[in-house]
Amino acid sequence: MTKSTKYLLHFPLYSKTIARFVKMAPTITDKLNIAVIGLGKMGIMHACLLNVLPNVTVSALCDKSRLMRKIAERTFRDSTVTDDLEKLADLNLDAVFVLTPIPSHYSIIKEIYEKKIANNVFVEKTLSSKLAQSQELVKLADHNKSVNMVGYMKRFAVTFNHAKNLLDQHVLGELISFDAYAFSSDFADVPEGSVVSKARGGALEDLGSHVADLATWFFGDLTVSTAKIDSKVAPDSVDSAYFKVETSNALAGTFEVSWCKNGYRMPEFGLSITGNKGSLTVNDDEVALKLNQEEPKKWYRQSLGDNVGFMLGGSEYFREDETFVKAIVNKAHIDSDFENGKRVDRLLEDVRSKAYA
């Protein structure tokens, strides 16, 4: 059973749980009208999370799948459900969540801006498949003066936030090197020749973009020195990647990415960082700090205040959606915006360029 199918089967259950939660939520009269485009696993999850935020109305849902539209109609009874993006233009939307496969992001976001469907846009990572497309989307977003966000949700995980705070305090002294990884078993047992992996855009975008974003967040812009991409599922699929980077101040880093690793029921992301005063490792569950001549310290996510108003899929998703909504209400800037998404896409394009040179 695929992850999307599991979410689909539990969609009505989530709805009942959410309905109980909404009754407890405070009443706010001025609600944001938000549409969700794409009802795969991520679309269902974000729609449910948005539905529990007290200042949000999920006004519309859009998907090409007739089955998913029928389920959505039963669950979101007061929402417009359609397979036609143009029908969203008349709904006076405040924002749109784009949660479709990566290769479709560019055309959908461009249409949202050009047809004035909504001014504020959230898109699940990556911003697009190509740097040139991302550059065009940044210009469109700037022209519309909108709140925009790319869903790099690891920034909202308590462990990676704690690591960022420690690095900002310069606890490791002068940084020397880092190693980053992103592994899953999503395609470990997929038969050779399957086209399923290509539909998700490749392991570099799907998994590697998360640690690429974390590394640029931690260390600034990175320059790729060498890169290798391997295909396992199909001749031209991107199933694993290994690349080396460096920064302008001589920090050296390596990345290893694969969605064909056995033993990873859930995707796992992490970094190990070395400085002249010690080392730090961080993943989704813990942060470990070893400073020279001091007792090692370790923090687990449960001890780092990992509480949210509603848990679905992971606490970072709730914080991510809440941050986007608050930014619209307060007209605030979001660090993980389209401009930052473009920086990550530039790094990934450098990897592809070096690997296929």
C-alpha positions as a Markdown table, in Angstrom:
| # | Residue | x | y | z |
|---|---|---|---|---|
| 1 | Met | 0.0 | 0.0 | 0.0 |
| 2 | Thr | 1.5 | 3.4 | -1.0 |
| 3 | Lys | 1.7 | 6.4 | 1.3 |
| 4 | Ser | -0.8 | 8.3 | -0.8 |
| 5 | Thr | -3.3 | 5.5 | -0.6 |
| 6 | Lys | -2.9 | 5.3 | 3.2 |
| 7 | Tyr | -3.6 | 9.1 | 3.4 |
| 8 | Leu | -6.5 | 8.7 | 1.0 |
| 9 | Leu | -8.1 | 5.9 | 3.1 |
| 10 | His | -7.7 | 8.0 | 6.3 |
| 11 | Phe | -9.0 | 11.2 | 4.8 |
| 12 | Pro | -12.5 | 10.9 | 6.2 |
| 13 | Leu | -11.1 | 10.0 | 9.6 |
| 14 | Tyr | -8.9 | 13.1 | 9.6 |
| 15 | Ser | -11.9 | 15.1 | 8.7 |
| 16 | Lys | -13.9 | 13.9 | 11.7 |
| 17 | Thr | -10.9 | 14.6 | 14.0 |
| 18 | Ile | -10.5 | 18.1 | 12.5 |
| 19 | Ala | -14.2 | 18.8 | 12.9 |
| 20 | Arg | -13.9 | 18.2 | 16.7 |
| 21 | Phe | -10.8 | 20.4 | 16.8 |
| 22 | Val | -12.5 | 23.3 | 14.9 |
| 23 | Lys | -15.3 | 23.4 | 17.5 |
| 24 | Met | -12.6 | 24.1 | 20.2 |
| 25 | Ala | -10.9 | 26.8 | 18.1 |
| 26 | Pro | -11.6 | 30.5 | 18.7 |
| 27 | Thr | -14.0 | 32.2 | 16.3 |
| 28 | Ile | -12.4 | 34.8 | 14.0 |
| 29 | Thr | -14.6 | 36.7 | 11.6 |
| 30 | Asp | -12.1 | 37.8 | 9.0 |
| 31 | Lys | -10.9 | 34.6 | 7.5 |
| 32 | Leu | -8.4 | 34.0 | 4.7 |
| 33 | Asn | -9.9 | 32.2 | 1.6 |
| 34 | Ile | -7.3 | 29.6 | 0.5 |
| 35 | Ala | -7.3 | 27.0 | -2.3 |
| 36 | Val | -5.3 | 23.8 | -2.4 |
| 37 | Ile | -4.2 | 22.6 | -5.8 |
| 38 | Gly | -3.2 | 18.9 | -5.9 |
| 39 | Leu | -4.7 | 16.3 | -3.6 |
| 40 | Gly | -1.9 | 13.8 | -3.3 |
| 41 | Lys | -0.5 | 12.9 | 0.1 |
| 42 | Met | 0.9 | 16.4 | 0.7 |
| 43 | Gly | -2.2 | 18.1 | -0.6 |
| 44 | Ile | -4.5 | 16.2 | 1.7 |
| 45 | Met | -2.3 | 16.9 | 4.7 |
| 46 | His | -2.0 | 20.6 | 4.1 |
| 47 | Ala | -5.7 | 20.9 | 3.4 |
| 48 | Cys | -6.5 | 19.2 | 6.7 |
| 49 | Leu | -3.9 | 21.4 | 8.6 |
| 50 | Leu | -5.3 | 24.6 | 7.0 |
| 51 | Asn | -8.8 | 23.6 | 8.0 |
| 52 | Val | -7.9 | 23.7 | 11.7 |
| 53 | Leu | -6.3 | 27.1 | 11.6 |
| 54 | Pro | -9.0 | 29.5 | 13.1 |
| 55 | Asn | -8.4 | 32.3 | 10.6 |
| 56 | Val | -8.5 | 30.1 | 7.4 |
| 57 | Thr | -11.3 | 28.9 | 5.2 |
| 58 | Val | -10.4 | 26.2 | 2.7 |
| 59 | Ser | -12.5 | 27.7 | -0.1 |
| 60 | Ala | -11.5 | 25.4 | -3.0 |
| 61 | Leu | -9.7 | 22.2 | -3.9 |
| 62 | Cys | -8.4 | 21.4 | -7.3 |
| 63 | Asp | -7.2 | 18.0 | -8.7 |
| 64 | Lys | -7.3 | 16.1 | -11.9 |
| 65 | Ser | -8.3 | 12.9 | -10.2 |
| 66 | Arg | -12.0 | 12.2 | -10.2 |
| 67 | Leu | -11.7 | 9.9 | -7.2 |
| 68 | Met | -9.9 | 12.5 | -5.1 |
| 69 | Arg | -12.5 | 15.1 | -6.1 |
| 70 | Lys | -15.3 | 12.9 | -5.0 |
| 71 | Ile | -13.6 | 12.3 | -1.6 |
| 72 | Ala | -12.9 | 16.0 | -1.2 |
| 73 | Glu | -16.5 | 16.9 | -2.0 |
| 74 | Arg | -17.7 | 14.6 | 0.9 |
| 75 | Thr | -15.1 | 16.0 | 3.3 |
| 76 | Phe | -15.0 | 19.7 | 2.5 |
| 77 | Arg | -18.8 | 20.1 | 1.9 |
| 78 | Asp | -18.7 | 23.9 | 1.7 |
| 79 | Ser | -15.7 | 24.2 | -0.6 |
| 80 | Thr | -15.6 | 24.4 | -4.4 |
| 81 | Val | -14.1 | 21.3 | -5.8 |
| 82 | Thr | -12.9 | 21.3 | -9.4 |
| 83 | Asp | -10.3 | 20.0 | -11.9 |
| 84 | Asp | -10.1 | 23.4 | -13.7 |
| 85 | Leu | -7.6 | 26.0 | -12.4 |
| 86 | Glu | -9.4 | 28.8 | -14.2 |
| 87 | Lys | -12.5 | 28.3 | -12.1 |
| 88 | Leu | -10.5 | 29.5 | -9.0 |
| 89 | Ala | -10.2 | 32.9 | -10.6 |
| 90 | Asp | -13.7 | 34.0 | -9.5 |
| 91 | Leu | -13.4 | 33.0 | -5.8 |
| 92 | Asn | -11.6 | 36.1 | -4.5 |
| 93 | Leu | -8.9 | 33.9 | -3.0 |
| 94 | Asp | -6.3 | 35.3 | -0.6 |
| 95 | Ala | -3.8 | 32.5 | -1.2 |
| 96 | Val | -3.2 | 29.2 | -3.1 |
| 97 | Phe | -1.2 | 26.2 | -2.0 |
| 98 | Val | 0.5 | 24.4 | -4.9 |
| 99 | Leu | 1.0 | 20.8 | -3.9 |
| 100 | Thr | 1.4 | 19.0 | -7.3 |
| 101 | Pro | 4.4 | 17.1 | -8.6 |
| 102 | Ile | 7.6 | 19.3 | -9.0 |
| 103 | Pro | 7.6 | 19.3 | -12.8 |
| 104 | Ser | 4.1 | 21.1 | -12.8 |
| 105 | His | 5.0 | 23.9 | -10.4 |
| 106 | Tyr | 6.2 | 26.4 | -12.9 |
| 107 | Ser | 3.2 | 26.3 | -15.2 |
| 108 | Ile | 0.7 | 26.3 | -12.4 |
| 109 | Ile | 2.3 | 29.2 | -10.4 |
| 110 | Lys | 2.7 | 31.2 | -13.6 |
| 111 | Glu | -1.0 | 30.8 | -14.4 |
| 112 | Ile | -2.0 | 31.7 | -10.8 |
| 113 | Tyr | -0.1 | 35.1 | -11.1 |
| 114 | Glu | -1.0 | 35.8 | -14.8 |
| 115 | Lys | -4.8 | 35.1 | -14.3 |
| 116 | Lys | -4.8 | 36.9 | -10.9 |
| 117 | Ile | -6.2 | 33.8 | -9.2 |
| 118 | Ala | -4.5 | 34.8 | -5.9 |
| 119 | Asn | -1.7 | 37.1 | -4.8 |
| 120 | Asn | 0.0 | 34.9 | -2.2 |
| 121 | Val | 1.4 | 31.5 | -3.1 |
| 122 | Phe | 2.8 | 28.6 | -1.1 |
| 123 | Val | 4.5 | 25.8 | -3.1 |
| 124 | Glu | 5.8 | 22.5 | -1.9 |
| 125 | Lys | 9.6 | 22.3 | -2.6 |
| 126 | Thr | 11.2 | 22.7 | -5.0 |
| 127 | Leu | 10.1 | 26.0 | -6.5 |
| 128 | Ser | 10.5 | 24.5 | -10.0 |
| 129 | Ser | 12.5 | 22.0 | -12.0 |
| 130 | Lys | 14.9 | 24.5 | -13.6 |
| 131 | Leu | 16.7 | 27.6 | -12.5 |
| 132 | Ala | 15.5 | 29.7 | -15.4 |
| 133 | Gln | 11.9 | 28.8 | -14.4 |
| 134 | Ser | 12.5 | 29.7 | -10.8 |
| 135 | Gln | 14.1 | 33.0 | -11.8 |
| 136 | Glu | 10.9 | 33.9 | -13.8 |
| 137 | Leu | 8.7 | 32.9 | -10.9 |
| 138 | Val | 10.7 | 35.2 | -8.5 |
| 139 | Lys | 10.1 | 38.1 | -10.9 |
| 140 | Leu | 6.4 | 37.4 | -11.1 |
| 141 | Ala | 6.2 | 37.2 | -7.3 |
| 142 | Asp | 8.1 | 40.5 | -6.9 |
| 143 | His | 5.8 | 42.2 | -9.5 |
| 144 | Asn | 2.8 | 41.0 | -7.5 |
| 145 | Lys | 4.4 | 42.1 | -4.2 |
| 146 | Ser | 3.1 | 38.9 | -2.7 |
| 147 | Val | 3.8 | 36.8 | 0.3 |
| 148 | Asn | 5.4 | 33.6 | -1.1 |
| 149 | Met | 6.9 | 30.5 | 0.4 |
| 150 | Val | 8.6 | 27.3 | -0.7 |
| 151 | Gly | 7.8 | 24.4 | 1.6 |
| 152 | Tyr | 11.2 | 23.6 | 3.1 |
| 153 | Met | 9.6 | 22.3 | 6.3 |
| 154 | Lys | 12.8 | 21.0 | 7.9 |
| 155 | Arg | 13.5 | 24.7 | 8.9 |
| 156 | Phe | 10.5 | 24.3 | 11.2 |
| 157 | Ala | 11.7 | 21.1 | 12.9 |
| 158 | Val | 12.9 | 21.8 | 16.5 |
| 159 | Thr | 16.1 | 19.9 | 16.1 |
| 160 | Phe | 17.3 | 21.7 | 13.0 |
| 161 | Asn | 16.2 | 25.0 | 14.6 |
| 162 | His | 18.3 | 24.2 | 17.7 |
| 163 | Ala | 21.3 | 23.4 | 15.6 |
| 164 | Lys | 20.9 | 26.7 | 13.7 |
| 165 | Asn | 20.8 | 28.6 | 17.0 |
| 166 | Leu | 24.0 | 26.8 | 18.2 |
| 167 | Leu | 25.8 | 27.7 | 15.0 |
| 168 | Asp | 24.7 | 31.3 | 15.2 |
| 169 | Gln | 26.3 | 31.4 | 18.7 |
| 170 | His | 29.5 | 30.1 | 17.1 |
| 171 | Val | 29.8 | 27.2 | 19.6 |
| 172 | Leu | 32.0 | 25.3 | 17.1 |
| 173 | Gly | 34.3 | 28.2 | 16.5 |
| 174 | Glu | 35.7 | 28.3 | 13.0 |
| 175 | Leu | 33.7 | 25.9 | 10.8 |
| 176 | Ile | 35.9 | 23.4 | 8.9 |
| 177 | Ser | 33.7 | 20.8 | 7.1 |
| 178 | Phe | 30.2 | 19.2 | 7.1 |
| 179 | Asp | 28.6 | 16.1 | 5.7 |
| 180 | Ala | 24.9 | 16.0 | 4.8 |
| 181 | Tyr | 22.6 | 13.1 | 3.9 |
| 182 | Ala | 19.1 | 12.4 | 2.8 |
| 183 | Phe | 17.9 | 8.8 | 2.5 |
| 184 | Ser | 14.7 | 7.0 | 2.0 |
| 185 | Ser | 13.6 | 3.5 | 0.9 |
| 186 | Asp | 10.8 | 4.8 | -1.4 |
| 187 | Phe | 12.2 | 3.2 | -4.6 |
| 188 | Ala | 14.5 | 0.5 | -3.0 |
| 189 | Asp | 12.4 | -2.3 | -4.3 |
| 190 | Val | 10.8 | -0.8 | -7.4 |
| 191 | Pro | 11.2 | -2.9 | -10.5 |
| 192 | Glu | 13.7 | -1.7 | -13.0 |
| 193 | Gly | 12.1 | 0.4 | -15.8 |
| 194 | Ser | 9.4 | 1.9 | -13.7 |
| 195 | Val | 8.5 | 5.5 | -14.6 |
| 196 | Val | 7.1 | 6.3 | -11.1 |
| 197 | Ser | 10.3 | 7.9 | -9.8 |
| 198 | Lys | 10.5 | 10.3 | -12.8 |
| 199 | Ala | 7.0 | 11.6 | -12.0 |
| 200 | Arg | 8.3 | 12.8 | -8.6 |
| 201 | Gly | 11.2 | 14.7 | -10.3 |
| 202 | Gly | 14.1 | 12.6 | -9.0 |
| 203 | Ala | 15.8 | 12.0 | -5.6 |
| 204 | Leu | 17.9 | 15.2 | -5.9 |
| 205 | Glu | 14.9 | 17.4 | -6.0 |
| 206 | Asp | 12.6 | 15.3 | -3.8 |
| 207 | Leu | 15.1 | 14.5 | -1.0 |
| 208 | Gly | 18.3 | 16.4 | -1.7 |
| 209 | Ser | 16.6 | 19.8 | -1.8 |
| 210 | His | 15.8 | 19.5 | 1.9 |
| 211 | Val | 19.4 | 19.1 | 3.0 |
| 212 | Ala | 20.5 | 21.6 | 0.3 |
| 213 | Asp | 18.2 | 24.2 | 1.8 |
| 214 | Leu | 19.4 | 23.4 | 5.4 |
| 215 | Ala | 23.0 | 23.7 | 4.3 |
| 216 | Thr | 22.4 | 27.1 | 2.6 |
| 217 | Trp | 20.4 | 28.2 | 5.7 |
| 218 | Phe | 23.3 | 27.2 | 8.0 |
| 219 | Phe | 26.3 | 28.2 | 5.9 |
| 220 | Gly | 25.2 | 30.6 | 3.1 |
| 221 | Asp | 25.8 | 30.1 | -0.7 |
| 222 | Leu | 27.5 | 26.9 | -1.7 |
| 223 | Thr | 29.6 | 26.2 | -4.9 |
| 224 | Val | 29.6 | 22.7 | -6.3 |
| 225 | Ser | 33.1 | 21.3 | -7.1 |
| 226 | Thr | 32.3 | 17.7 | -8.1 |
| 227 | Ala | 29.0 | 15.8 | -8.6 |
| 228 | Lys | 27.8 | 12.3 | -9.5 |
| 229 | Ile | 24.3 | 11.2 | -10.3 |
| 230 | Asp | 23.3 | 7.5 | -10.6 |
| 231 | Ser | 20.2 | 5.9 | -12.2 |
| 232 | Lys | 18.8 | 2.7 | -10.9 |
| 233 | Val | 15.1 | 2.6 | -11.5 |
| 234 | Ala | 15.2 | 3.8 | -15.1 |
| 235 | Pro | 18.0 | 4.7 | -17.5 |
| 236 | Asp | 17.5 | 8.5 | -17.1 |
| 237 | Ser | 16.0 | 8.6 | -13.6 |
| 238 | Val | 17.8 | 10.5 | -10.8 |
| 239 | Asp | 17.9 | 7.9 | -8.0 |
| 240 | Ser | 21.0 | 8.9 | -6.1 |
| 241 | Ala | 23.4 | 11.8 | -6.0 |
| 242 | Tyr | 26.8 | 12.5 | -4.4 |
| 243 | Phe | 28.4 | 15.9 | -4.6 |
| 244 | Lys | 31.0 | 18.1 | -2.9 |
| 245 | Val | 30.7 | 21.8 | -2.2 |
| 246 | Glu | 32.7 | 24.7 | -0.7 |
| 247 | Thr | 31.9 | 28.2 | 0.6 |
| 248 | Ser | 33.6 | 31.5 | 0.0 |
| 249 | Asn | 35.3 | 31.1 | 3.4 |
| 250 | Ala | 36.8 | 27.7 | 2.6 |
| 251 | Leu | 34.2 | 25.5 | 4.4 |
| 252 | Ala | 34.0 | 22.2 | 2.6 |
| 253 | Gly | 31.0 | 19.9 | 2.5 |
| 254 | Thr | 29.7 | 16.7 | 1.0 |
| 255 | Phe | 26.2 | 15.5 | 0.2 |
| 256 | Glu | 24.9 | 11.9 | -0.2 |
| 257 | Val | 21.3 | 11.5 | -1.4 |
| 258 | Ser | 19.3 | 8.3 | -2.3 |
| 259 | Trp | 15.8 | 7.1 | -2.3 |
| 260 | Cys | 16.9 | 3.5 | -3.0 |
| 261 | Lys | 18.4 | 2.8 | 0.5 |
| 262 | Asn | 17.0 | -0.1 | 2.3 |
| 263 | Gly | 16.1 | 0.3 | 6.0 |
| 264 | Tyr | 14.5 | 3.8 | 5.8 |
| 265 | Arg | 10.8 | 3.3 | 6.4 |
| 266 | Met | 10.6 | 7.1 | 6.7 |
| 267 | Pro | 12.8 | 9.6 | 4.9 |
| 268 | Glu | 15.8 | 10.7 | 7.1 |
| 269 | Phe | 17.8 | 13.9 | 6.9 |
| 270 | Gly | 20.9 | 14.9 | 8.8 |
| 271 | Leu | 24.2 | 16.8 | 9.0 |
| 272 | Ser | 27.5 | 16.4 | 10.8 |
| 273 | Ile | 29.4 | 19.6 | 11.2 |
| 274 | Thr | 33.0 | 20.0 | 12.4 |
| 275 | Gly | 34.7 | 23.2 | 13.7 |
| 276 | Asn | 38.0 | 24.0 | 15.5 |
| 277 | Lys | 36.2 | 23.8 | 18.9 |
| 278 | Gly | 34.3 | 20.5 | 18.4 |
| 279 | Ser | 31.5 | 18.8 | 16.3 |
| 280 | Leu | 27.8 | 18.8 | 16.0 |
| 281 | Thr | 25.4 | 16.2 | 14.5 |
| 282 | Val | 21.7 | 16.9 | 13.9 |
| 283 | Asn | 18.8 | 14.9 | 12.4 |
| 284 | Asp | 15.1 | 14.8 | 12.7 |
| 285 | Asp | 15.2 | 13.3 | 16.2 |
| 286 | Glu | 18.2 | 14.7 | 18.1 |
| 287 | Val | 21.1 | 17.2 | 18.3 |
| 288 | Ala | 24.5 | 16.1 | 19.7 |
| 289 | Leu | 27.2 | 18.5 | 20.6 |
| 290 | Lys | 30.8 | 17.5 | 21.4 |
| 291 | Leu | 33.1 | 20.4 | 22.3 |
| 292 | Asn | 36.8 | 19.9 | 23.0 |
| 293 | Gln | 37.5 | 18.9 | 26.6 |
| 294 | Glu | 33.8 | 19.2 | 27.6 |
| 295 | Glu | 31.2 | 16.5 | 28.4 |
| 296 | Pro | 29.1 | 15.7 | 25.3 |
| 297 | Lys | 25.5 | 17.2 | 25.2 |
| 298 | Lys | 22.4 | 15.8 | 23.5 |
| 299 | Trp | 18.9 | 17.2 | 23.0 |
| 300 | Tyr | 16.0 | 15.1 | 21.8 |
| 301 | Arg | 13.1 | 16.7 | 19.8 |
| 302 | Gln | 10.7 | 15.8 | 22.7 |
| 303 | Ser | 12.7 | 18.0 | 25.0 |
| 304 | Leu | 12.9 | 21.0 | 22.6 |
| 305 | Gly | 9.3 | 22.1 | 22.9 |
| 306 | Asp | 8.0 | 20.1 | 19.9 |
| 307 | Asn | 4.3 | 20.9 | 20.6 |
| 308 | Val | 1.8 | 22.3 | 18.0 |
| 309 | Gly | -1.9 | 23.0 | 18.0 |
| 310 | Phe | -2.7 | 20.0 | 15.7 |
| 311 | Met | -0.4 | 17.1 | 14.8 |
| 312 | Leu | -0.7 | 15.6 | 11.4 |
| 313 | Gly | 2.3 | 14.4 | 9.3 |
| 314 | Gly | 4.8 | 16.0 | 11.7 |
| 315 | Ser | 4.9 | 19.1 | 13.9 |
| 316 | Glu | 6.9 | 21.1 | 11.3 |
| 317 | Tyr | 4.1 | 21.1 | 8.8 |
| 318 | Phe | 1.7 | 22.8 | 11.2 |
| 319 | Arg | 4.3 | 25.5 | 12.0 |
| 320 | Glu | 5.0 | 25.9 | 8.3 |
| 321 | Asp | 1.4 | 26.6 | 7.4 |
| 322 | Glu | 0.8 | 28.7 | 10.5 |
| 323 | Thr | 3.9 | 30.9 | 9.6 |
| 324 | Phe | 2.6 | 31.4 | 6.0 |
| 325 | Val | -0.9 | 32.4 | 7.2 |
| 326 | Lys | 0.5 | 34.8 | 9.8 |
| 327 | Ala | 2.8 | 36.4 | 7.2 |
| 328 | Ile | -0.2 | 37.2 | 5.0 |
| 329 | Val | -2.2 | 38.6 | 7.9 |
| 330 | Asn | 0.8 | 40.7 | 9.2 |
| 331 | Lys | 2.2 | 41.4 | 5.7 |
| 332 | Ala | 5.5 | 40.0 | 6.9 |
| 333 | His | 8.5 | 38.5 | 5.1 |
| 334 | Ile | 9.3 | 34.8 | 5.1 |
| 335 | Asp | 12.9 | 33.6 | 5.0 |
| 336 | Ser | 12.0 | 30.5 | 3.0 |
| 337 | Asp | 10.5 | 32.6 | 0.1 |
| 338 | Phe | 10.8 | 32.2 | -3.6 |
| 339 | Glu | 14.1 | 34.0 | -3.6 |
| 340 | Asn | 15.6 | 31.5 | -1.2 |
| 341 | Gly | 14.0 | 28.7 | -3.3 |
| 342 | Lys | 15.8 | 30.0 | -6.3 |
| 343 | Arg | 19.2 | 29.8 | -4.4 |
| 344 | Val | 18.5 | 26.1 | -3.7 |
| 345 | Asp | 17.5 | 25.5 | -7.3 |
| 346 | Arg | 20.7 | 27.1 | -8.5 |
| 347 | Leu | 22.7 | 24.7 | -6.3 |
| 348 | Leu | 20.8 | 21.7 | -7.7 |
| 349 | Glu | 21.3 | 22.9 | -11.2 |
| 350 | Asp | 25.0 | 23.2 | -10.6 |
| 351 | Val | 25.0 | 19.6 | -9.4 |
| 352 | Arg | 23.2 | 18.4 | -12.6 |
| 353 | Ser | 25.6 | 20.5 | -14.7 |
| 354 | Lys | 28.7 | 19.1 | -13.0 |
| 355 | Ala | 27.4 | 15.5 | -13.0 |
| 356 | Tyr | 26.4 | 15.4 | -16.7 |
| 357 | Ala | 29.4 | 17.5 | -18.0 |
